[in-house]
Short mmCIF file of C-alpha atoms in Angstrom, two decimals:
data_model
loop_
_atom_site.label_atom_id
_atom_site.label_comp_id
_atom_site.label_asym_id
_atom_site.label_seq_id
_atom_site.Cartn_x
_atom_site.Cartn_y
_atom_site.Cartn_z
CA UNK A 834 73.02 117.87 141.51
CA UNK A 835 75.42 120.69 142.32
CA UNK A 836 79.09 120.23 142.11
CA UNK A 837 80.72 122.79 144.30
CA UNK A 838 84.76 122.85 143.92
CA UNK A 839 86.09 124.54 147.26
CA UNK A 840 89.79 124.20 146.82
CA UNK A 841 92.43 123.55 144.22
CA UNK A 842 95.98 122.02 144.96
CA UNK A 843 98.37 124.96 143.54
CA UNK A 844 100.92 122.27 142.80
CA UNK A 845 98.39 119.07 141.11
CA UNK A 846 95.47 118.40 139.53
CA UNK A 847 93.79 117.98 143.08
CA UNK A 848 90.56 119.50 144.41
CA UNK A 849 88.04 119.18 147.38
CA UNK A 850 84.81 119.82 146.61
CA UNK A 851 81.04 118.42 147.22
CA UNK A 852 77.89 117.56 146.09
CA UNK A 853 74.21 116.93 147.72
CA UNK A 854 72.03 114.44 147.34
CA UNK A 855 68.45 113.36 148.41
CA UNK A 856 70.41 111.46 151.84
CA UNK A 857 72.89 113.77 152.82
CA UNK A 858 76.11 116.06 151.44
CA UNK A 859 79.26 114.37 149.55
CA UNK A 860 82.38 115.92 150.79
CA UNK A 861 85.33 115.07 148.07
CA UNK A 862 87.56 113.33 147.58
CA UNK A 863 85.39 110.11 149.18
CA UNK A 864 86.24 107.04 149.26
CA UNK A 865 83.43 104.72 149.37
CA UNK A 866 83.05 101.31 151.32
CA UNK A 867 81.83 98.53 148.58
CA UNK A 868 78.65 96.95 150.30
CA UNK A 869 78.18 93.93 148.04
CA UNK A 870 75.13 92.99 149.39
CA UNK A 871 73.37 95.10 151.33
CA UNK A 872 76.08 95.62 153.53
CA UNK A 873 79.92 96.27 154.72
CA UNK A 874 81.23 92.54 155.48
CA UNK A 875 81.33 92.15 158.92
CA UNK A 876 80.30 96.00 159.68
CA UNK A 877 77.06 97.41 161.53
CA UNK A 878 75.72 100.30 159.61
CA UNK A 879 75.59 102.42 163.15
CA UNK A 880 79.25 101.76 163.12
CA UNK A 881 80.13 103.03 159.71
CA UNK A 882 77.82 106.23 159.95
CA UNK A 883 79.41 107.01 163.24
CA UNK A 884 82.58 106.38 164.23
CA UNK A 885 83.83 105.95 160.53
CA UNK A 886 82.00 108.50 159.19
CA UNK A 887 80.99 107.10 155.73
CA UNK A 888 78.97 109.50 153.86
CA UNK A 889 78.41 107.28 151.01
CA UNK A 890 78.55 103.40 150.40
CA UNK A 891 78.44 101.49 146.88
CA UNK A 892 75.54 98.31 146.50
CA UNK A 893 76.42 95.77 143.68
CA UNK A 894 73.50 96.06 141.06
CA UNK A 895 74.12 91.82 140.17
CA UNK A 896 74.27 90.21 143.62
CA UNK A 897 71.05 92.50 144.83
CA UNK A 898 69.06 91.45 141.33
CA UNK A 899 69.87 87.98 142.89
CA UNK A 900 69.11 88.42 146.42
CA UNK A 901 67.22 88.80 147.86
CA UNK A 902 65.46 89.98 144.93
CA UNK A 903 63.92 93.39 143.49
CA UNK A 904 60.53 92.33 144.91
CA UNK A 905 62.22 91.95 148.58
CA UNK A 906 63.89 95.18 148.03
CA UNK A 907 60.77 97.37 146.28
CA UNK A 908 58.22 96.31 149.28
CA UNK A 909 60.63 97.32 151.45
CA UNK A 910 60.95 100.88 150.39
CA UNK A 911 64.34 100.69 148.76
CA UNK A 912 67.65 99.05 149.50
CA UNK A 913 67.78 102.35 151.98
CA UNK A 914 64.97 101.11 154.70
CA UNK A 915 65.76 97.92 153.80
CA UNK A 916 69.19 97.54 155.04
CA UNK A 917 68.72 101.06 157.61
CA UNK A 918 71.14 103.25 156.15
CA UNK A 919 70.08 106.77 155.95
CA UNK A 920 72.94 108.49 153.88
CA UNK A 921 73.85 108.05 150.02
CA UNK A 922 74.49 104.89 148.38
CA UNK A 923 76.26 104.30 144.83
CA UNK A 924 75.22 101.21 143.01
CA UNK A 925 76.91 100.45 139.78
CA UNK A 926 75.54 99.15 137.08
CA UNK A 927 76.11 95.14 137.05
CA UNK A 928 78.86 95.50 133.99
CA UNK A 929 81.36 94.58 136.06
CA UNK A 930 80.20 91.48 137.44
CA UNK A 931 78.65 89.98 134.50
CA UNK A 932 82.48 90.76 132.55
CA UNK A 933 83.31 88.48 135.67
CA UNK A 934 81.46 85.61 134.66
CA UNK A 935 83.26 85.33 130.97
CA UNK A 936 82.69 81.47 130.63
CA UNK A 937 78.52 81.64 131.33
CA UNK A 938 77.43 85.08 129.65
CA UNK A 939 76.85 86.09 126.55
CA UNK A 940 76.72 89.86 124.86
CA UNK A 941 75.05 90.96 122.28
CA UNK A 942 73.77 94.38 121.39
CA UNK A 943 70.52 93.88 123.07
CA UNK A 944 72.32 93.41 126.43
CA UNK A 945 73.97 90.45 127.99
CA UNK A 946 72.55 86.81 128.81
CA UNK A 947 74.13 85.13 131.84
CA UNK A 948 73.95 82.19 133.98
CA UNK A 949 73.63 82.98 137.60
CA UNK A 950 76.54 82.11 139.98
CA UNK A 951 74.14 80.55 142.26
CA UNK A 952 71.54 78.37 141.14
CA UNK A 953 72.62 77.93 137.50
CA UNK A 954 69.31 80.23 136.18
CA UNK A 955 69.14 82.46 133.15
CA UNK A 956 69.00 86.00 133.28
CA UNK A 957 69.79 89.09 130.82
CA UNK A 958 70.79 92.16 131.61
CA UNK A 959 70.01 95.46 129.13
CA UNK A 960 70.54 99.20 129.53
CA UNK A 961 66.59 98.86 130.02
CA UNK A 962 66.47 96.92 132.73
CA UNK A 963 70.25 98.01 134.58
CA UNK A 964 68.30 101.27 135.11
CA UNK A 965 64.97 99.32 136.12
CA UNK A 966 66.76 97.84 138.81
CA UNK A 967 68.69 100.45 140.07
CA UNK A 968 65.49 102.63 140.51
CA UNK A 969 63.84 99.86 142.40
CA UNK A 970 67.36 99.71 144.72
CA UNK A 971 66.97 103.38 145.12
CA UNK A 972 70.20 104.27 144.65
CA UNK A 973 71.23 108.27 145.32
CA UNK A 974 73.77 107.78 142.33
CA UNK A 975 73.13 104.86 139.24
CA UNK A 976 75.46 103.77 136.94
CA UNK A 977 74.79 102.83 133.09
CA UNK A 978 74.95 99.51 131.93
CA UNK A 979 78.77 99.09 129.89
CA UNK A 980 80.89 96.55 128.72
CA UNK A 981 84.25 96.01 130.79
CA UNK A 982 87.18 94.93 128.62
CA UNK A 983 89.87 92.31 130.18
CA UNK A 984 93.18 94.11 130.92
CA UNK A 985 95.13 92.72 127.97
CA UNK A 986 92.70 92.98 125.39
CA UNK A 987 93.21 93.80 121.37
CA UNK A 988 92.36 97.40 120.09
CA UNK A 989 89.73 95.77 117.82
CA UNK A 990 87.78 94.27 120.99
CA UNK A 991 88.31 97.44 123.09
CA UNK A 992 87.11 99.64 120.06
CA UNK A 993 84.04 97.79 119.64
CA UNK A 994 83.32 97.35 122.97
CA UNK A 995 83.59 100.82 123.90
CA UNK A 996 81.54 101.61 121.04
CA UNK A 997 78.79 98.69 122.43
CA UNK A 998 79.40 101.00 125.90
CA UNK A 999 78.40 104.61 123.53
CA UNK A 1000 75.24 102.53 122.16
CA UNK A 1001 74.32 101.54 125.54
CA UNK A 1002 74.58 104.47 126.93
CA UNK A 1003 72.16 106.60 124.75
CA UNK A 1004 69.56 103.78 124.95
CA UNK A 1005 70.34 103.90 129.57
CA UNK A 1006 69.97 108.15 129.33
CA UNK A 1007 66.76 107.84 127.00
CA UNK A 1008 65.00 105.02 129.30
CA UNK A 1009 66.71 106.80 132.52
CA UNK A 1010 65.01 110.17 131.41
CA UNK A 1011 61.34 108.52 130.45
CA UNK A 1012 60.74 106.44 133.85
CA UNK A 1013 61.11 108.12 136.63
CA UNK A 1014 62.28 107.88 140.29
CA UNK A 1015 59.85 105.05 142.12
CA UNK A 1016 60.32 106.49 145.96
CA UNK A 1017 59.69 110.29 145.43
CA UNK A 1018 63.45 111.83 145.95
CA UNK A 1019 65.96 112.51 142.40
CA UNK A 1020 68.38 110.32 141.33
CA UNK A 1021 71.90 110.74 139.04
CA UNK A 1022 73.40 108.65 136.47
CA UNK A 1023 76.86 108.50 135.82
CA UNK A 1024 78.18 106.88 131.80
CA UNK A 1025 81.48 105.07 132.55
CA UNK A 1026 84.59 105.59 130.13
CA UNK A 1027 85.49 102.42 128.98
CA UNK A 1028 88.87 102.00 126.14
CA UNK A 1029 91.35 99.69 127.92
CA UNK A 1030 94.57 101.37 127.68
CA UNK A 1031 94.25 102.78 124.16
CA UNK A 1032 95.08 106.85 124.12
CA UNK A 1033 93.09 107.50 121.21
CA UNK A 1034 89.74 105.03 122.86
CA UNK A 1035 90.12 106.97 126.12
CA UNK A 1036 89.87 109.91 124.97
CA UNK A 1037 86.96 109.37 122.19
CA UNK A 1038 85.18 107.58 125.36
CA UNK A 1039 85.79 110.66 127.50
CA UNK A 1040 84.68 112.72 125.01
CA UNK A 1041 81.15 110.71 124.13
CA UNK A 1042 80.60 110.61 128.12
CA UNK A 1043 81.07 114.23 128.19
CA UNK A 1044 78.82 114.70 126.06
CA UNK A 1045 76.07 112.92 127.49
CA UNK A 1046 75.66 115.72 129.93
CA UNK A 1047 75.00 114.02 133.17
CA UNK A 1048 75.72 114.66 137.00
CA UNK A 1049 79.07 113.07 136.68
CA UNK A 1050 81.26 110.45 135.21
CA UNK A 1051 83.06 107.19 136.20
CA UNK A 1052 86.30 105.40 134.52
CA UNK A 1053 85.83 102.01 133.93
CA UNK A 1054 88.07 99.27 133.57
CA UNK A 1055 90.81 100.71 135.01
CA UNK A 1056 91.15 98.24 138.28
CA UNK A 1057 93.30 95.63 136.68
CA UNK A 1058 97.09 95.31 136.97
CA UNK A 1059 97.68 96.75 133.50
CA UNK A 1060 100.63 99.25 135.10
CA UNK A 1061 99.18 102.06 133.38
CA UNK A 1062 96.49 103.25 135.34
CA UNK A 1063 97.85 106.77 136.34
CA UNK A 1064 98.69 107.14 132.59
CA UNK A 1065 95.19 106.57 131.66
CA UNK A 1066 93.67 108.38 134.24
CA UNK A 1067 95.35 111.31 133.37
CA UNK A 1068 93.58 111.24 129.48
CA UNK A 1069 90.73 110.79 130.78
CA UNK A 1070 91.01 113.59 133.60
CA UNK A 1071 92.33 115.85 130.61
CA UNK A 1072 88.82 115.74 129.17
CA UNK A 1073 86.25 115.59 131.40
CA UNK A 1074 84.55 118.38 132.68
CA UNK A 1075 85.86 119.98 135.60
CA UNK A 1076 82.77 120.85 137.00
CA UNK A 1077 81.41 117.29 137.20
CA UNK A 1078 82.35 114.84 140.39
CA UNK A 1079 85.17 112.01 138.41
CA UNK A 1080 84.42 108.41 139.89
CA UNK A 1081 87.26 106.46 139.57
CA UNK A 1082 86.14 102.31 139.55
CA UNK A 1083 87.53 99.89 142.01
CA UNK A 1084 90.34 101.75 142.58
CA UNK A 1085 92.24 100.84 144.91
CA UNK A 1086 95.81 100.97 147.03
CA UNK A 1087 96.37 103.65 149.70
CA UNK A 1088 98.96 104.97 146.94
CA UNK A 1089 97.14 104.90 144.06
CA UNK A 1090 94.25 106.62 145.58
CA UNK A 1091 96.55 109.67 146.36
CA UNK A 1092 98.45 109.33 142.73
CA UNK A 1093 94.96 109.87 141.48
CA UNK A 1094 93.65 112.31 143.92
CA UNK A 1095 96.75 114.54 142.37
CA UNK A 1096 95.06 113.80 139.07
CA UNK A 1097 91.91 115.02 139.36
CA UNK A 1098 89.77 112.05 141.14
CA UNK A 1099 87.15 112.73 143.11
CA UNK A 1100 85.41 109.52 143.99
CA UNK A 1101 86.59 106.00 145.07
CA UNK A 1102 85.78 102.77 145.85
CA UNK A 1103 87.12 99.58 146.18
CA UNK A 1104 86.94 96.25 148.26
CA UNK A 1105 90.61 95.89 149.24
CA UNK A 1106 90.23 97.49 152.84
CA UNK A 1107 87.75 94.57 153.96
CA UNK A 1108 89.05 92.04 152.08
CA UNK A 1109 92.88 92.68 152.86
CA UNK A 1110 91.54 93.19 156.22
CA UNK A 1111 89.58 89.85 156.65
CA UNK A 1112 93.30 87.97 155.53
CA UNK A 1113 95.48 89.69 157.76
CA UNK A 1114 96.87 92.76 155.79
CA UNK A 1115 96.83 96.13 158.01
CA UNK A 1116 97.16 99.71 156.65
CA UNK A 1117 99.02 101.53 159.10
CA UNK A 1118 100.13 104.95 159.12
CA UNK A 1119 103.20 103.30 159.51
CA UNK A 1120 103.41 101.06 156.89
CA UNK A 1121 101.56 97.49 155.99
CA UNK A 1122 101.48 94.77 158.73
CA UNK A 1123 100.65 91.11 157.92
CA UNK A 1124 99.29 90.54 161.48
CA UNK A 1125 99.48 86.88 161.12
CA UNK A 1126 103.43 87.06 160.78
CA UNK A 1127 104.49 85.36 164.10
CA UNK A 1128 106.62 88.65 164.41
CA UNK A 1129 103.27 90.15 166.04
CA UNK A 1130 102.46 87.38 168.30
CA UNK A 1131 103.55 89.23 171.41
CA UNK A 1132 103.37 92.63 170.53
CA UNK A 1133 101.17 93.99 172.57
CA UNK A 1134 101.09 98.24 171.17
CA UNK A 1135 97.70 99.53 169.91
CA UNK A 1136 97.56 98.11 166.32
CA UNK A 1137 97.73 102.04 165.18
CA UNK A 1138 98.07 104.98 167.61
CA UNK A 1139 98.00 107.17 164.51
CA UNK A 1140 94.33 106.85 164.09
CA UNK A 1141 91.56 107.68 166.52
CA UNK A 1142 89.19 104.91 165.73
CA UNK A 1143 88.51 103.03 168.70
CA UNK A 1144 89.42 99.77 167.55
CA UNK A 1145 92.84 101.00 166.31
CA UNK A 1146 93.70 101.93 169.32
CA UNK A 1147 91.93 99.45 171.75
CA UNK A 1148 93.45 95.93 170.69
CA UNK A 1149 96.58 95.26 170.74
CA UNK A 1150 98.37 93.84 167.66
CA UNK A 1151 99.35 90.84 169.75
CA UNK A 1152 95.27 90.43 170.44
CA UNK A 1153 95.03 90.55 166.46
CA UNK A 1154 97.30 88.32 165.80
CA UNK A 1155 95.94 85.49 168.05
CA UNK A 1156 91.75 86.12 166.48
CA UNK A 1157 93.11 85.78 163.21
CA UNK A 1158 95.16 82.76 163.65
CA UNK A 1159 92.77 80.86 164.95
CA UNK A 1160 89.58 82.06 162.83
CA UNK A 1161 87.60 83.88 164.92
CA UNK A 1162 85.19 86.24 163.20
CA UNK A 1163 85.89 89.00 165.82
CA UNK A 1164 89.44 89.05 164.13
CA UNK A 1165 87.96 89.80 160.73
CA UNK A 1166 85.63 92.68 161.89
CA UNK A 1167 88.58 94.83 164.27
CA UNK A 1168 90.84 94.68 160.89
CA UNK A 1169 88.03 95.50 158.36
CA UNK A 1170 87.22 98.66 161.17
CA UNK A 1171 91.12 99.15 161.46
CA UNK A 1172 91.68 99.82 157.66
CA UNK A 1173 88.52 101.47 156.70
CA UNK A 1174 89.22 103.83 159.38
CA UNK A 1175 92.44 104.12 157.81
CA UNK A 1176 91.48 104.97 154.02
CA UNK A 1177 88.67 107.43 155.83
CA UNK A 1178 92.06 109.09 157.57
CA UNK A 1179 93.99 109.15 154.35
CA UNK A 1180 90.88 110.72 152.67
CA UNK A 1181 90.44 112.87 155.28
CA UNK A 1182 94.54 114.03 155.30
CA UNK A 1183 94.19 114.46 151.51
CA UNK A 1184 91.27 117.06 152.11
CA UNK A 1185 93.36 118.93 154.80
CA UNK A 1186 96.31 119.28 152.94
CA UNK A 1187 94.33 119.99 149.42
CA UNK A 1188 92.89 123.14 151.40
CA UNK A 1189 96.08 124.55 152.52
CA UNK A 1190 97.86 124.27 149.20
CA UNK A 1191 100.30 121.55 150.40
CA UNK A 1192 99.06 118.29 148.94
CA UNK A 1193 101.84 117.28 146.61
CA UNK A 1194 104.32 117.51 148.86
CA UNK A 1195 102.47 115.93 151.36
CA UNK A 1196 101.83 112.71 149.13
CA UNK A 1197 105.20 112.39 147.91
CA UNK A 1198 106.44 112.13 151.45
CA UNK A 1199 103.38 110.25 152.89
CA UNK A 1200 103.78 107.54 149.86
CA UNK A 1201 107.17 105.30 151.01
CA UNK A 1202 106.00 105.31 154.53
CA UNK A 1203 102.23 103.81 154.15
CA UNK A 1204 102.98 101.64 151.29
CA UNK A 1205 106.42 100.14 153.08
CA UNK A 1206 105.28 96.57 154.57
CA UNK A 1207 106.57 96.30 158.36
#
């Protein structure tokens, strides 16, 4: 896998650039819509291929292990024929989601032991099998198995679980490099750099990852409200390789996706579009709407002229307001649509202004205005 850097931001760290994989061309900066479970909440895969123009979505390693099950999923051809989507898909590793379940896992240095979420069964999780699983899913891009530190965590648990991450790592490359793709096309692993919010972890984790020489690396354990998260992007960013696509984890806000854009981020993904979407909150190129506020009730504007989606510009805010009040699933689905075709605009805008050399000044100003609630 080819990174190809097409333009630098004179003024940032910020570049467009893109990559190819077995299902189709990467144009960065991406941002990614999180399908969970074999899919976008609420979204037809017809509808984020076309009109929202996804060129890549992320599958959760845990919940797919689950169900329906690798056996489901392997007949099937891969979580790609399985759940009809033709273009790339990301699935990370599971690390994440078993840090989640803190009161029913255990880790050791084989892997992790964990009680599943829905029927109370056993399970354990190794580098071994995190890359086992992902080649059944078929994932374009894989990610290796890693421990995620809490947010306010000790230096002596960050330092040995970043360490854990290292060990795991060379044990995920060496299995990743003896077994090889199950449905006949080439797939990537990207290490994660793990090291909380520790200057000196970061960059010994960046460094190790470097080293591991593969198609590109992810930050880890970045996502939580720690207030440093530009600060220790921008360690990490300092180290690794330029050349490589950087996947930045579960990040996040309209404004920290452009922050980090200007740092040197290639790749995002995170669930707050859907989600935020699904309760009400509305990125507008305007500013944030809580469309449930009784302010909206008979407002009956386009919900955002600014974008060209088709459902941003075909319901009115007042129509909105009224789904969502009273629970209607139709509700849920416009305002998912709505604000992934928003991020997919920002994304877009960031790519536009990264080529003619006028990003930073364009983010500054764009900043106040999208992140100012309505």
């Amino acid at each position: 896998m080819k990174f190809q850097i097409k333009k630098e931001d004179p003024h940032s760290s910020a570049r467009t650039g893109s990559f190819t994989t077995a299902h189709g061309m990467i144009n960065t900066p991406i941002f990614m819509p999180v399908g969970t479970r074999g899919t976008v909440k609420g979204i037809h895969q017809w509808e984020l291929e076309g009109d929202l123009r996804a060129e890549i979505i992320l599958g959760n390693t845990y919940h797919l292990y689950l169900r329906p099950g690798l056996e489901v999923i392997q007949q099937a051809g891969g979580l790609h024929p399985f759940m009809h989507w033709s273009l790339p898909i990301l699935t990370d590793s599971g690390g994440y989601q078993v840090y989640s379940l803190a009161d029913s896992r255990k880790i050791t240095e084989e892997g992790v032991q964990f009680t599943s979420h829905i029927d109370g069964s056993k399970h354990t999780l190794t580098p071994e099998s995190a890359i086992n699983i992902q080649r059944i899913i078929g994932a374009d891009i894989m990610m290796a198995f890693d421990e995620c530190t809490p947010s306010e965590c000790g230096y002596t648990y960050a330092k040995s679980a970043m360490e854990l991450t290292h060990r795991w790592l060379k044990r995920c490359t060496t299995h990743f490099d003896q077994n090889p793709p199950l449905y006949g096309y080439p797939q990537y692993l990207f290490p994660i750099v793990q090291g909380s919010v520790y200057k000196d972890l970061r960059i010994q984790s960046a460094t190790a990852i470097a080293e591991a020489n593969q198609a590109g690396n992810a930050i880890g354990g970045v996502c939580h409200p720690t207030g440093q998260l530009y600060e220790v992007t921008g360690w990490v960013c300092d180290i690794l390789p330029k050349h490589k696509p950087r996947y930045l984890m579960g990040v996040g806000t309209p404004k920290d996706i452009l922050e980090c854009i200007a740092l040197g981020i290639d790749m995002f993904d995170c669930v707050m579009p859907a989600r935020n979407g699904r309760n009400g909150y509305l990125f507008t190129t305007e500013g944030i709407i809580h469309i449930k506020n009784q302010q909206w009730r008979t407002d009956f504007s386009p919900i955002d002229v600014g974008l060209a989606h088709q459902a941003s510009r075909y319901y009115s805010k007042a129509y909105l307001h009224h789904l969502l009040r009273v629970g209607e699933r139709l509700g849920g689905q416009i305002a998912t649509l709505h604000n992934l075709a928003f991020y997919r605009w920002l994304i877009e805008e960031s790519r536009k202004h990264i080529t003619t050399g006028t990003f930073r000044a364009w983010k500054d100003k764009m900043i106040p205005t999208i992140m100012r609630k309505i």
